[in-house]
GROMACS .gro file of C-alpha atoms in nm:
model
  391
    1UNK     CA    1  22.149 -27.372   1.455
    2UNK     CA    2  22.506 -27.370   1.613
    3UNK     CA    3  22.473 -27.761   1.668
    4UNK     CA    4  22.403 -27.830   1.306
    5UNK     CA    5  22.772 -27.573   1.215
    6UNK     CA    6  22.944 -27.789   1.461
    7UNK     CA    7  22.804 -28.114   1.290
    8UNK     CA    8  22.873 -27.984   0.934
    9UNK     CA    9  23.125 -27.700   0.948
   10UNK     CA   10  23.532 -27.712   0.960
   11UNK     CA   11  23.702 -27.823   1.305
   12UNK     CA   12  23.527 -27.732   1.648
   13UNK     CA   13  23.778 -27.556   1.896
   14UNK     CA   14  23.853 -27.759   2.217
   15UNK     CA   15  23.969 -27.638   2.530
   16UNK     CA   16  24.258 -27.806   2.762
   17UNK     CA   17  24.582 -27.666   2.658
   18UNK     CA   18  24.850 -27.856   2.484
   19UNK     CA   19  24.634 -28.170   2.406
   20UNK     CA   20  24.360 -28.004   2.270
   21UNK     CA   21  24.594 -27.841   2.051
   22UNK     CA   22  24.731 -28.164   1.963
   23UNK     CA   23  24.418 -28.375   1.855
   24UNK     CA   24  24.291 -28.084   1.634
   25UNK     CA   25  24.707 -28.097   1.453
   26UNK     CA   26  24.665 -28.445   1.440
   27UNK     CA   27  24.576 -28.608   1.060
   28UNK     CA   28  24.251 -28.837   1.182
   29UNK     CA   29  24.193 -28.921   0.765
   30UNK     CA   30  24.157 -29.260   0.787
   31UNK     CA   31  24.089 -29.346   1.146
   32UNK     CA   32  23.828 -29.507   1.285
   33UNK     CA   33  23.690 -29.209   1.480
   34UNK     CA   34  23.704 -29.044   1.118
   35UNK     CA   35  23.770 -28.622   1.096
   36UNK     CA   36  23.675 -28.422   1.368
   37UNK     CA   37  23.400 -28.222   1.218
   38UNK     CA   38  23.206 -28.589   1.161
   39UNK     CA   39  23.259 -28.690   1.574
   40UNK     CA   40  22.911 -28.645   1.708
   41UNK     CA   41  22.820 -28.440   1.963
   42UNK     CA   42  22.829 -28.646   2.255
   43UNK     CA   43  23.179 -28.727   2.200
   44UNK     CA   44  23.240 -28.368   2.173
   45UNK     CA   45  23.109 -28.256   2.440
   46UNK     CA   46  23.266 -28.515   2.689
   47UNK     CA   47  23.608 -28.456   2.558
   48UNK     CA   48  23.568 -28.099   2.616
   49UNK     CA   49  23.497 -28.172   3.035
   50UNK     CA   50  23.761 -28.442   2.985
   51UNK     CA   51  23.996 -28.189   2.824
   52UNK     CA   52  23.940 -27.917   3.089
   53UNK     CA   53  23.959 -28.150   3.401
   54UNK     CA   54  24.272 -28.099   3.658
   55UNK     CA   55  24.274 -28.481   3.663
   56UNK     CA   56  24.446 -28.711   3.406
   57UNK     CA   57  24.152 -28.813   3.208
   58UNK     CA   58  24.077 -28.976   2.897
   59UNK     CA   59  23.788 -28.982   2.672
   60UNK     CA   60  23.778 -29.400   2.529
   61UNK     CA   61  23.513 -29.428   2.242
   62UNK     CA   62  23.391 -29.690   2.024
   63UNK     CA   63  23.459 -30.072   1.946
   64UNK     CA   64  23.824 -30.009   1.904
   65UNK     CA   65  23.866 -29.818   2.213
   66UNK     CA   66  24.020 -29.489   2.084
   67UNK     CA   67  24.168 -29.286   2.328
   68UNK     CA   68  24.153 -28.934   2.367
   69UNK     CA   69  24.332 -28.726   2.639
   70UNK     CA   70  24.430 -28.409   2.853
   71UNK     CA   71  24.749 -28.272   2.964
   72UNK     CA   72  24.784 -28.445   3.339
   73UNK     CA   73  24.728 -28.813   3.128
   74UNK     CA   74  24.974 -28.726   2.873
   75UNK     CA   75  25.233 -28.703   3.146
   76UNK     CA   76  25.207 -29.113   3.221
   77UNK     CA   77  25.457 -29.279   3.237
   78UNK     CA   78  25.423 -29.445   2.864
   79UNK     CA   79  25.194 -29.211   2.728
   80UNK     CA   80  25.353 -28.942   2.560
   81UNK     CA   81  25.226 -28.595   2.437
   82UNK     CA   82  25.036 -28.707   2.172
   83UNK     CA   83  25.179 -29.024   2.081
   84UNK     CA   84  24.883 -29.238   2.178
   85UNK     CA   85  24.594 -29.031   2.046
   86UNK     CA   86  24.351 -29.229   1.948
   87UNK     CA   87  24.516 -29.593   1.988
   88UNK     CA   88  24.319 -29.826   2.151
   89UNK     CA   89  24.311 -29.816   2.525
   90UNK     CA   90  24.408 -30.126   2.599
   91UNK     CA   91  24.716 -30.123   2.420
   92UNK     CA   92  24.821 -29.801   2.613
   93UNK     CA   93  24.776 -30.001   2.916
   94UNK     CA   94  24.891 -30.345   2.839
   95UNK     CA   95  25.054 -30.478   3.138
   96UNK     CA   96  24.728 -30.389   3.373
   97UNK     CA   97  24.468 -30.410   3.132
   98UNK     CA   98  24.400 -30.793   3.288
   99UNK     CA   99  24.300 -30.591   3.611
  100UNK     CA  100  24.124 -30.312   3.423
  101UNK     CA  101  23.896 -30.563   3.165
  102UNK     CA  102  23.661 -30.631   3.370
  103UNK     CA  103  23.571 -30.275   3.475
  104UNK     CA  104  23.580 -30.111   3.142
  105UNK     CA  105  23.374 -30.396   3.012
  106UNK     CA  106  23.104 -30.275   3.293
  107UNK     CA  107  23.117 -29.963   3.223
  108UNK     CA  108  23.081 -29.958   2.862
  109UNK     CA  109  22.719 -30.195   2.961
  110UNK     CA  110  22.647 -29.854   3.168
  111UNK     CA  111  22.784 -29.879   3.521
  112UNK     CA  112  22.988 -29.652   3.698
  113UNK     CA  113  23.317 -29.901   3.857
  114UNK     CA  114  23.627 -29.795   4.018
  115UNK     CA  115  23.978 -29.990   4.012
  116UNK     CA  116  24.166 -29.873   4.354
  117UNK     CA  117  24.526 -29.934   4.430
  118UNK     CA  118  24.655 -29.924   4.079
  119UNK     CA  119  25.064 -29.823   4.088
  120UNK     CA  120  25.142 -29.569   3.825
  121UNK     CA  121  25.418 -29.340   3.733
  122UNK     CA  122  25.421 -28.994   3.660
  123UNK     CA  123  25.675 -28.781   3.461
  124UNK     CA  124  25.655 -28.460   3.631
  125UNK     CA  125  25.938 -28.198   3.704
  126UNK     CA  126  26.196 -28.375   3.521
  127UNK     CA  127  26.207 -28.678   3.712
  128UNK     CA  128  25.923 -28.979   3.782
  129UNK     CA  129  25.718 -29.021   4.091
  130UNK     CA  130  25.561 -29.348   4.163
  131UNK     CA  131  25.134 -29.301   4.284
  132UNK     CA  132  24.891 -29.542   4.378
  133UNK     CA  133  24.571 -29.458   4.153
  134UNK     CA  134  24.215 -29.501   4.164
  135UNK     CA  135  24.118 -29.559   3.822
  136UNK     CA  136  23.736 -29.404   3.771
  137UNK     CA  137  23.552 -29.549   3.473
  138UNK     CA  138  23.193 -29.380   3.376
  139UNK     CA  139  22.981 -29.456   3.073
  140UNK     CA  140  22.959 -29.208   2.804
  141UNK     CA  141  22.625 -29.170   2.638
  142UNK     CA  142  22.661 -29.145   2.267
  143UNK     CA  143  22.377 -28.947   2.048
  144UNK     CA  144  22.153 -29.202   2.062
  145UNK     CA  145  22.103 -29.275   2.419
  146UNK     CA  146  22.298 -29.603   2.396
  147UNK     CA  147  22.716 -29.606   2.549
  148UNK     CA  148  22.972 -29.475   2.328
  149UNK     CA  149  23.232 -29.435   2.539
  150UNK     CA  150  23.401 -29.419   2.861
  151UNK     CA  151  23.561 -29.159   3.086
  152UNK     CA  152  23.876 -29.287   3.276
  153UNK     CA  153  24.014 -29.092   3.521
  154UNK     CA  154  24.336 -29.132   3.741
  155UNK     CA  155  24.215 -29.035   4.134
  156UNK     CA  156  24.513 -28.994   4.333
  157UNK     CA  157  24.499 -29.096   4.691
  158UNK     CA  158  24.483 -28.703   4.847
  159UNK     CA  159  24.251 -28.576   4.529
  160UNK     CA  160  23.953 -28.493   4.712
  161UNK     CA  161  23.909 -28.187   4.490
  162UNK     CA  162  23.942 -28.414   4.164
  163UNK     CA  163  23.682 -28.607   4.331
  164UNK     CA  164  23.447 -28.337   4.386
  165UNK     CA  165  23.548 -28.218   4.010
  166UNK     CA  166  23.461 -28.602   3.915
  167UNK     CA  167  23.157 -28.567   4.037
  168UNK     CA  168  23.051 -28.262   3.868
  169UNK     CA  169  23.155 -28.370   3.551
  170UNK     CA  170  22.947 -28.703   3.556
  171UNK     CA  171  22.632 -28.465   3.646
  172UNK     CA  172  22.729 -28.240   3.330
  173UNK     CA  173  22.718 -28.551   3.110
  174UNK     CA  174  22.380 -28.675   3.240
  175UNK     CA  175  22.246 -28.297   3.225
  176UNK     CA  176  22.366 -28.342   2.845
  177UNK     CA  177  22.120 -28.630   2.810
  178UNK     CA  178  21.872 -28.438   3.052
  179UNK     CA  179  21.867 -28.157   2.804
  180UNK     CA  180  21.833 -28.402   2.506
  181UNK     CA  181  21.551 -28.569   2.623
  182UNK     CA  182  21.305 -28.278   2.765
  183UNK     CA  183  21.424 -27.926   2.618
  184UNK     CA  184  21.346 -28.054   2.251
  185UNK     CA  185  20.998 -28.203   2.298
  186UNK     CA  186  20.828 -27.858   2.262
  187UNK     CA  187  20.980 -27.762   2.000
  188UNK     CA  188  20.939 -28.128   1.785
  189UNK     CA  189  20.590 -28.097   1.885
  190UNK     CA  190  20.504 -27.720   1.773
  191UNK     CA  191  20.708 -27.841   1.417
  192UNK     CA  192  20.456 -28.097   1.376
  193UNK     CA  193  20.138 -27.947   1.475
  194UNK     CA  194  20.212 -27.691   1.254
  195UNK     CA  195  20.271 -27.898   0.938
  196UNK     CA  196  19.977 -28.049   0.990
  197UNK     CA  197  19.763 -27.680   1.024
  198UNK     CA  198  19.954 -27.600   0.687
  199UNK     CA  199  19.810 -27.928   0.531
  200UNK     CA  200  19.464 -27.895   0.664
  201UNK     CA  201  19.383 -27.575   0.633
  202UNK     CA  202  19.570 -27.486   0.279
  203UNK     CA  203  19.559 -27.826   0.137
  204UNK     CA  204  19.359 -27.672  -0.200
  205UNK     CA  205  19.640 -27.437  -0.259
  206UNK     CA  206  19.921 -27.662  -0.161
  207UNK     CA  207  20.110 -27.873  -0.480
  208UNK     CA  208  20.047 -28.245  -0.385
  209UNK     CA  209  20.465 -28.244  -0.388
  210UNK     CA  210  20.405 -27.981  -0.088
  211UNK     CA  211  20.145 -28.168   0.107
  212UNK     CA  212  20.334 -28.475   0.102
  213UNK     CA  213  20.685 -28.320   0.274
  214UNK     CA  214  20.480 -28.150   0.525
  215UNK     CA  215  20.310 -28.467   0.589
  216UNK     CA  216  20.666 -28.619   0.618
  217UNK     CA  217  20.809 -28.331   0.820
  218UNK     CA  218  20.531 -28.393   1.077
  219UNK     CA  219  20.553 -28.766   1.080
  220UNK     CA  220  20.927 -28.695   1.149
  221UNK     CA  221  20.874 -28.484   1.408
  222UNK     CA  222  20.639 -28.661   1.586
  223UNK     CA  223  20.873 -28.961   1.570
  224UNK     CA  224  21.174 -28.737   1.752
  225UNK     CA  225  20.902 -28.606   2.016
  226UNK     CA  226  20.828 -28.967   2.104
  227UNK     CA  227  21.172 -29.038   2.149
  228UNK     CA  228  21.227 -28.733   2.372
  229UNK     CA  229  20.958 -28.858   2.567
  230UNK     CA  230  21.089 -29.168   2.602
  231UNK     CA  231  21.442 -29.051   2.701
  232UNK     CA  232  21.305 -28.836   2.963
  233UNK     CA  233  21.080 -29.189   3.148
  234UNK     CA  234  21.418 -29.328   3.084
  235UNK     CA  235  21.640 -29.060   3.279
  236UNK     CA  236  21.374 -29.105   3.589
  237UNK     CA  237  21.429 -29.519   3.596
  238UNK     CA  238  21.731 -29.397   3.800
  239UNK     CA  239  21.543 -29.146   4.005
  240UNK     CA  240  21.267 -29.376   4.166
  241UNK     CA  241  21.378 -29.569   4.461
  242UNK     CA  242  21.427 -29.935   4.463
  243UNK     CA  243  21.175 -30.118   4.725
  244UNK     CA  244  21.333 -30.453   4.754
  245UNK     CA  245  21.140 -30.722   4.903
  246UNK     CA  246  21.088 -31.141   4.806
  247UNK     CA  247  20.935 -31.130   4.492
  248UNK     CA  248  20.739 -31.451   4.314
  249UNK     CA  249  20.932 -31.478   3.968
  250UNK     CA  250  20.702 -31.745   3.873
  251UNK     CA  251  20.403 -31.560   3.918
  252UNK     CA  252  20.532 -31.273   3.775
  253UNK     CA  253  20.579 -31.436   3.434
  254UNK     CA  254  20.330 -31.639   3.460
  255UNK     CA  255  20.088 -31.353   3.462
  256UNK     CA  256  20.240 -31.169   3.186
  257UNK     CA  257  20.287 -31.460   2.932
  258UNK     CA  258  19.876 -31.524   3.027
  259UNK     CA  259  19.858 -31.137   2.933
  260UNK     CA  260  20.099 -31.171   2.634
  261UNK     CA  261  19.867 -31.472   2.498
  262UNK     CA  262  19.563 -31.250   2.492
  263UNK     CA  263  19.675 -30.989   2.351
  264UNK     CA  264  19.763 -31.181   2.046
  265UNK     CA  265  19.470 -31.495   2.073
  266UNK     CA  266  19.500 -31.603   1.692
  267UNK     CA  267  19.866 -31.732   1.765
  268UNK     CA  268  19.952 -32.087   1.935
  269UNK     CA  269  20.307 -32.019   2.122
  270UNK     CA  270  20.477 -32.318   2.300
  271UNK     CA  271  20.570 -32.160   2.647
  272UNK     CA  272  20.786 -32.355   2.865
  273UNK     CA  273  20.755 -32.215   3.215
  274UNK     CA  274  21.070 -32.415   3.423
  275UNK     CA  275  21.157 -32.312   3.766
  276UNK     CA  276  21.228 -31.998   3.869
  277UNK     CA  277  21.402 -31.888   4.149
  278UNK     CA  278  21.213 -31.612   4.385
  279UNK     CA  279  21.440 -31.246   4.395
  280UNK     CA  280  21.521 -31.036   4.638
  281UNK     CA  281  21.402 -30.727   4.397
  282UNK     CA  282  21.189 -30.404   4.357
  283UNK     CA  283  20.855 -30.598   4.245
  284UNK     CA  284  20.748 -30.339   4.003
  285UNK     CA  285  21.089 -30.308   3.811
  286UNK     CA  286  21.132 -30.663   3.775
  287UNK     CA  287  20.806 -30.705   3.660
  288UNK     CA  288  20.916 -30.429   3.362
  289UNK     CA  289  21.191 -30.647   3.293
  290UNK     CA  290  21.047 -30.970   3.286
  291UNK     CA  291  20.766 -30.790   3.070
  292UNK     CA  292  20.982 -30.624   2.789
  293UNK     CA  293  21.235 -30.918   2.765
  294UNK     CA  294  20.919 -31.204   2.693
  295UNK     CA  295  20.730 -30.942   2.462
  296UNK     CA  296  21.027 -30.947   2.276
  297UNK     CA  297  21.028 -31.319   2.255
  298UNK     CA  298  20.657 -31.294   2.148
  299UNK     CA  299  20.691 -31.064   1.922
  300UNK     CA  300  21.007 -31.172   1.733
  301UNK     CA  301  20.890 -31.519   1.664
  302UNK     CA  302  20.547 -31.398   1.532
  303UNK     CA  303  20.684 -31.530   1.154
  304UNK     CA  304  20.807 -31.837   1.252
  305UNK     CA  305  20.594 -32.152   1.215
  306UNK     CA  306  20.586 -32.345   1.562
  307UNK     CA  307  20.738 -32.074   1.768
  308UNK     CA  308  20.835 -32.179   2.110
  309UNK     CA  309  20.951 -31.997   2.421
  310UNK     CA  310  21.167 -32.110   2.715
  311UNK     CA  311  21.230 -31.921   3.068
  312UNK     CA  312  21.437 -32.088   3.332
  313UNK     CA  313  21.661 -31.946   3.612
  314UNK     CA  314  21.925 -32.124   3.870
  315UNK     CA  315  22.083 -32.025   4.127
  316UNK     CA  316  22.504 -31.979   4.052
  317UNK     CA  317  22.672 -31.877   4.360
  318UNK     CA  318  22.570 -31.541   4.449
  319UNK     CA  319  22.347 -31.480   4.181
  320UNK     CA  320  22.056 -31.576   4.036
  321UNK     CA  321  22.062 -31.649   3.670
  322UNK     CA  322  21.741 -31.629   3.455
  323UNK     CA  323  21.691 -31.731   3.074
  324UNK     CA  324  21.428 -31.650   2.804
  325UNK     CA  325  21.480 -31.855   2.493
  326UNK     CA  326  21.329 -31.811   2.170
  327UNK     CA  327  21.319 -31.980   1.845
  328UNK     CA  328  21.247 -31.678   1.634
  329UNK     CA  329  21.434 -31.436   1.400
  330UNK     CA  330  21.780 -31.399   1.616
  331UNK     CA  331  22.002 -31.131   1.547
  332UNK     CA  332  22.374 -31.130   1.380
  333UNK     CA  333  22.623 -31.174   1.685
  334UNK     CA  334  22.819 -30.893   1.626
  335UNK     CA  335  22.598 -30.645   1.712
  336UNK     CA  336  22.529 -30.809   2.070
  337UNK     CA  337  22.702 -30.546   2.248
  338UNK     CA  338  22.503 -30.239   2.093
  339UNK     CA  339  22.194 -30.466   2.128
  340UNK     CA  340  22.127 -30.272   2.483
  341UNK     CA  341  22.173 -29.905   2.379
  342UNK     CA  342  21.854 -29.632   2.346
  343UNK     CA  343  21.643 -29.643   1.991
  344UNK     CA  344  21.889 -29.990   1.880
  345UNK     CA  345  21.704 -30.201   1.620
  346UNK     CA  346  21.785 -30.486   1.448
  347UNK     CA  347  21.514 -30.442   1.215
  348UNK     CA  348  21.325 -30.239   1.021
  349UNK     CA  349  20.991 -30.096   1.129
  350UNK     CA  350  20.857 -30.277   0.859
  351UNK     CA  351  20.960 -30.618   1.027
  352UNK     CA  352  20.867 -30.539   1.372
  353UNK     CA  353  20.744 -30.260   1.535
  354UNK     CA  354  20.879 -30.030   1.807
  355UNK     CA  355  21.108 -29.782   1.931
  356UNK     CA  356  21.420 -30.014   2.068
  357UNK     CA  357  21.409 -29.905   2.416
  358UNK     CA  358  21.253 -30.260   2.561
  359UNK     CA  359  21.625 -30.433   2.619
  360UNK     CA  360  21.776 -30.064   2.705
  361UNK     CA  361  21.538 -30.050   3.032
  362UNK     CA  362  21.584 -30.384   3.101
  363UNK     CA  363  21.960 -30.304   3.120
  364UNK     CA  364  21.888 -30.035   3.340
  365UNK     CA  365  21.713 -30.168   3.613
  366UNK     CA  366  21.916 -30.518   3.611
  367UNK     CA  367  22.201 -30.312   3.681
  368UNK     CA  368  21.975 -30.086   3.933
  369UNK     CA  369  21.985 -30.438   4.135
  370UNK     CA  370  22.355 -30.514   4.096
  371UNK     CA  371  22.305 -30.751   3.822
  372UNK     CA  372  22.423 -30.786   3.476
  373UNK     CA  373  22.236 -30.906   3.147
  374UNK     CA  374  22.325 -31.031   2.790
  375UNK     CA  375  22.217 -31.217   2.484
  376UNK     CA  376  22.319 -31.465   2.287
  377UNK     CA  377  22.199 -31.550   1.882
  378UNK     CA  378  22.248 -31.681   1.536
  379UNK     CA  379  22.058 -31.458   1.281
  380UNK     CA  380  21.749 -31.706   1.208
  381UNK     CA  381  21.808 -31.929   1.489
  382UNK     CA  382  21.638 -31.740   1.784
  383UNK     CA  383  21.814 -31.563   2.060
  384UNK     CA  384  21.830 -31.603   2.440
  385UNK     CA  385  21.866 -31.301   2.686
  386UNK     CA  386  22.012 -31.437   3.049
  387UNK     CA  387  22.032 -31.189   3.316
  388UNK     CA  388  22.141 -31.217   3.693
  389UNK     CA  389  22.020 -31.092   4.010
  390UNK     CA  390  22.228 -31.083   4.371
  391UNK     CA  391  22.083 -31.424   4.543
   0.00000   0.00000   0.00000
């Protein structure tokens, strides 16, 4: 019950001094992060390590990059007290945000990057002091499994401690999705086997009104326990070890489009298989990618009339690039970058079925290898997904 107050009731108390002080003063009617007592949870819970960490930290959530900080950040050079509550990141950090981009920008997809060497200057003791920084940036899981944010962190040079305090706080944020994902299946699953005992075994003294939100309440819960159980298969993708050897690509998807085809035999798909490039890659994850990013294809051109498919990969470089290319139902661009979070549809279950956790894994274990992936689409005009592997 206390997580539904905090959800609904007046403003949480944070911890961390002065600037905890400060963001629950501050008037957030009207900005994009909206009141406090509507932030979700995950955003409350990593501003509250953020806000009791010895390190200057910040807490950077959302499309436009609010930032939210503890004392040691506020004294910046730039920042202020509480000036730059909640402006966007980038602004706060013009002049090195060129250096800075491309990190955020991989941490927000889910990786954990560092920035060394970074000259900043502190106002401490009445006067400045001049520091190279390591600038730490780790992804934030928001309540739905996907990234809502990012943790920044300025590592000085002698801060082993901060490291070791780094550290701990990244394992408090994945024990926050640990505890998500297995501590409520029980629960979800007692709920709905006991709806459904209510329904069975009283249905002749149970209003039809009655039987049906029971019915609903177990449907419900059965569709949070799934979810659970997904999160927890998803938490160990980053537990199993990686086996890297040469792996066939071609066969690889050549199998599963054969598999794809007869599992769906009263549908004629154009599949053009062009060359692909063997990988240097755990066989059995890349298979899972490969598997989940061409069932998607399959699936999301099942309403079009001469569907057609298209996988390719080049080598660029040091990487390996690989394309799957669809003619089907596409997706608006603008919600490309959320495309790769936990339980992210961009359809109804009505339209197509499933849980949205297909592109998520993929994500995972492209990164797993050192690689990145992304999508491209026009809403009605198919989609491609490209993603790259170290050559």
């Amino acid at each position: 019950m206390k997580r539904q107050e905090d959800r609904a009731g007046a403003s949480p108390s944070l911890p961390g001094g002065a600037m905890g002080e400060a963001i629950k003063a501050k008037d957030w009617t009207g900005h994009a992060l909206g009141t406090i007592e509507k932030w979700p949870l995950s955003l409350r819970t990593a501003l509250g390590i953020c806000l009791g960490f010895p390190a200057p930290s910040c807490i950077v959530w959302g499309e436009r990059r609010s930032q939210l900080y503890n004392d040691a950040y506020s004294q910046v050079s730039g920042i202020g007290h509480a000036e730059n509550l909640g402006v966007d990141f980038a602004h706060t950090w013009v002049h090195a945000w060129s250096a800075m981009h491309a990190c955020f920008e991989r941490a927000v997809r889910g990786e954990s990057v560092r920035l060394e060497n970074q000259q900043v200057t502190f106002e401490r003791d009445g006067g400045s002091e001049a520091v190279a920084v390591t600038f730490s940036f780790v992804p934030v899981a928001d309540d739905s499994g996907g990234i809502g944010g990012v943790l920044v962190t300025l590592l000085e040079p002698s801060s082993a401690e901060l490291r070791e305090d780094l550290r701990r706080s990244k394992a408090a944020l994945e024990q926050h999705g640990h505890v998500i994902s297995h501590d409520f299946r029980a629960p979800l699953r007692m709920l709905e086997q006991m709806s459904k005992i209510l329904v069975t075994d009283h249905a002749e003294h149970l209003p039809p009104r009655a039987a049906s939100l029971l019915n609903h309440v177990a449907s419900g819960a059965a569709k949070l326990a799934s979810r659970a159980e997904v999160l927890t298969r998803f938490d160990m993708l980053n537990e199993q070890p990686l086996h890297r050897q040469q792996v066939d690509v071609a066969a690889i998807a050549g199998k599963i489009v054969a598999e794809l085809r007869a599992a769906t035999p009263d549908r004629q798909i154009e599949v053009v298989v062009e060359e692909l490039p063997e990988a240097h890659a755990d066989f059995e994850s890349l298979r899972l990618v490969w598997h989940n990013l061409l069932a998607n294809a399959f699936k999301f051109t099942r309403h079009v009339a001469q569907p057609r498919i298209a996988v390719s990969g080049k080598r660029q470089g040091h990487h390996i690039v690989y394309s799957i290319k669809d003619n089907g139902v596409g997706f608006d661009p603008k919600y490309a970058r959320r495309l790769f979070g936990l339980f992210q549809r961009m359809h109804t279950e009505d339209e197509f079925e499933g849980l949205g956790m297909g592109l998520a894994t993929a994500k995972r274990l492209v990164e797993r290898h050192g690689g990145t992936i992304w999508a491209e689409a026009e809403k009605g005009q198919g989609a491609e997904f490209r993603f790259t592997l170290p050559a």
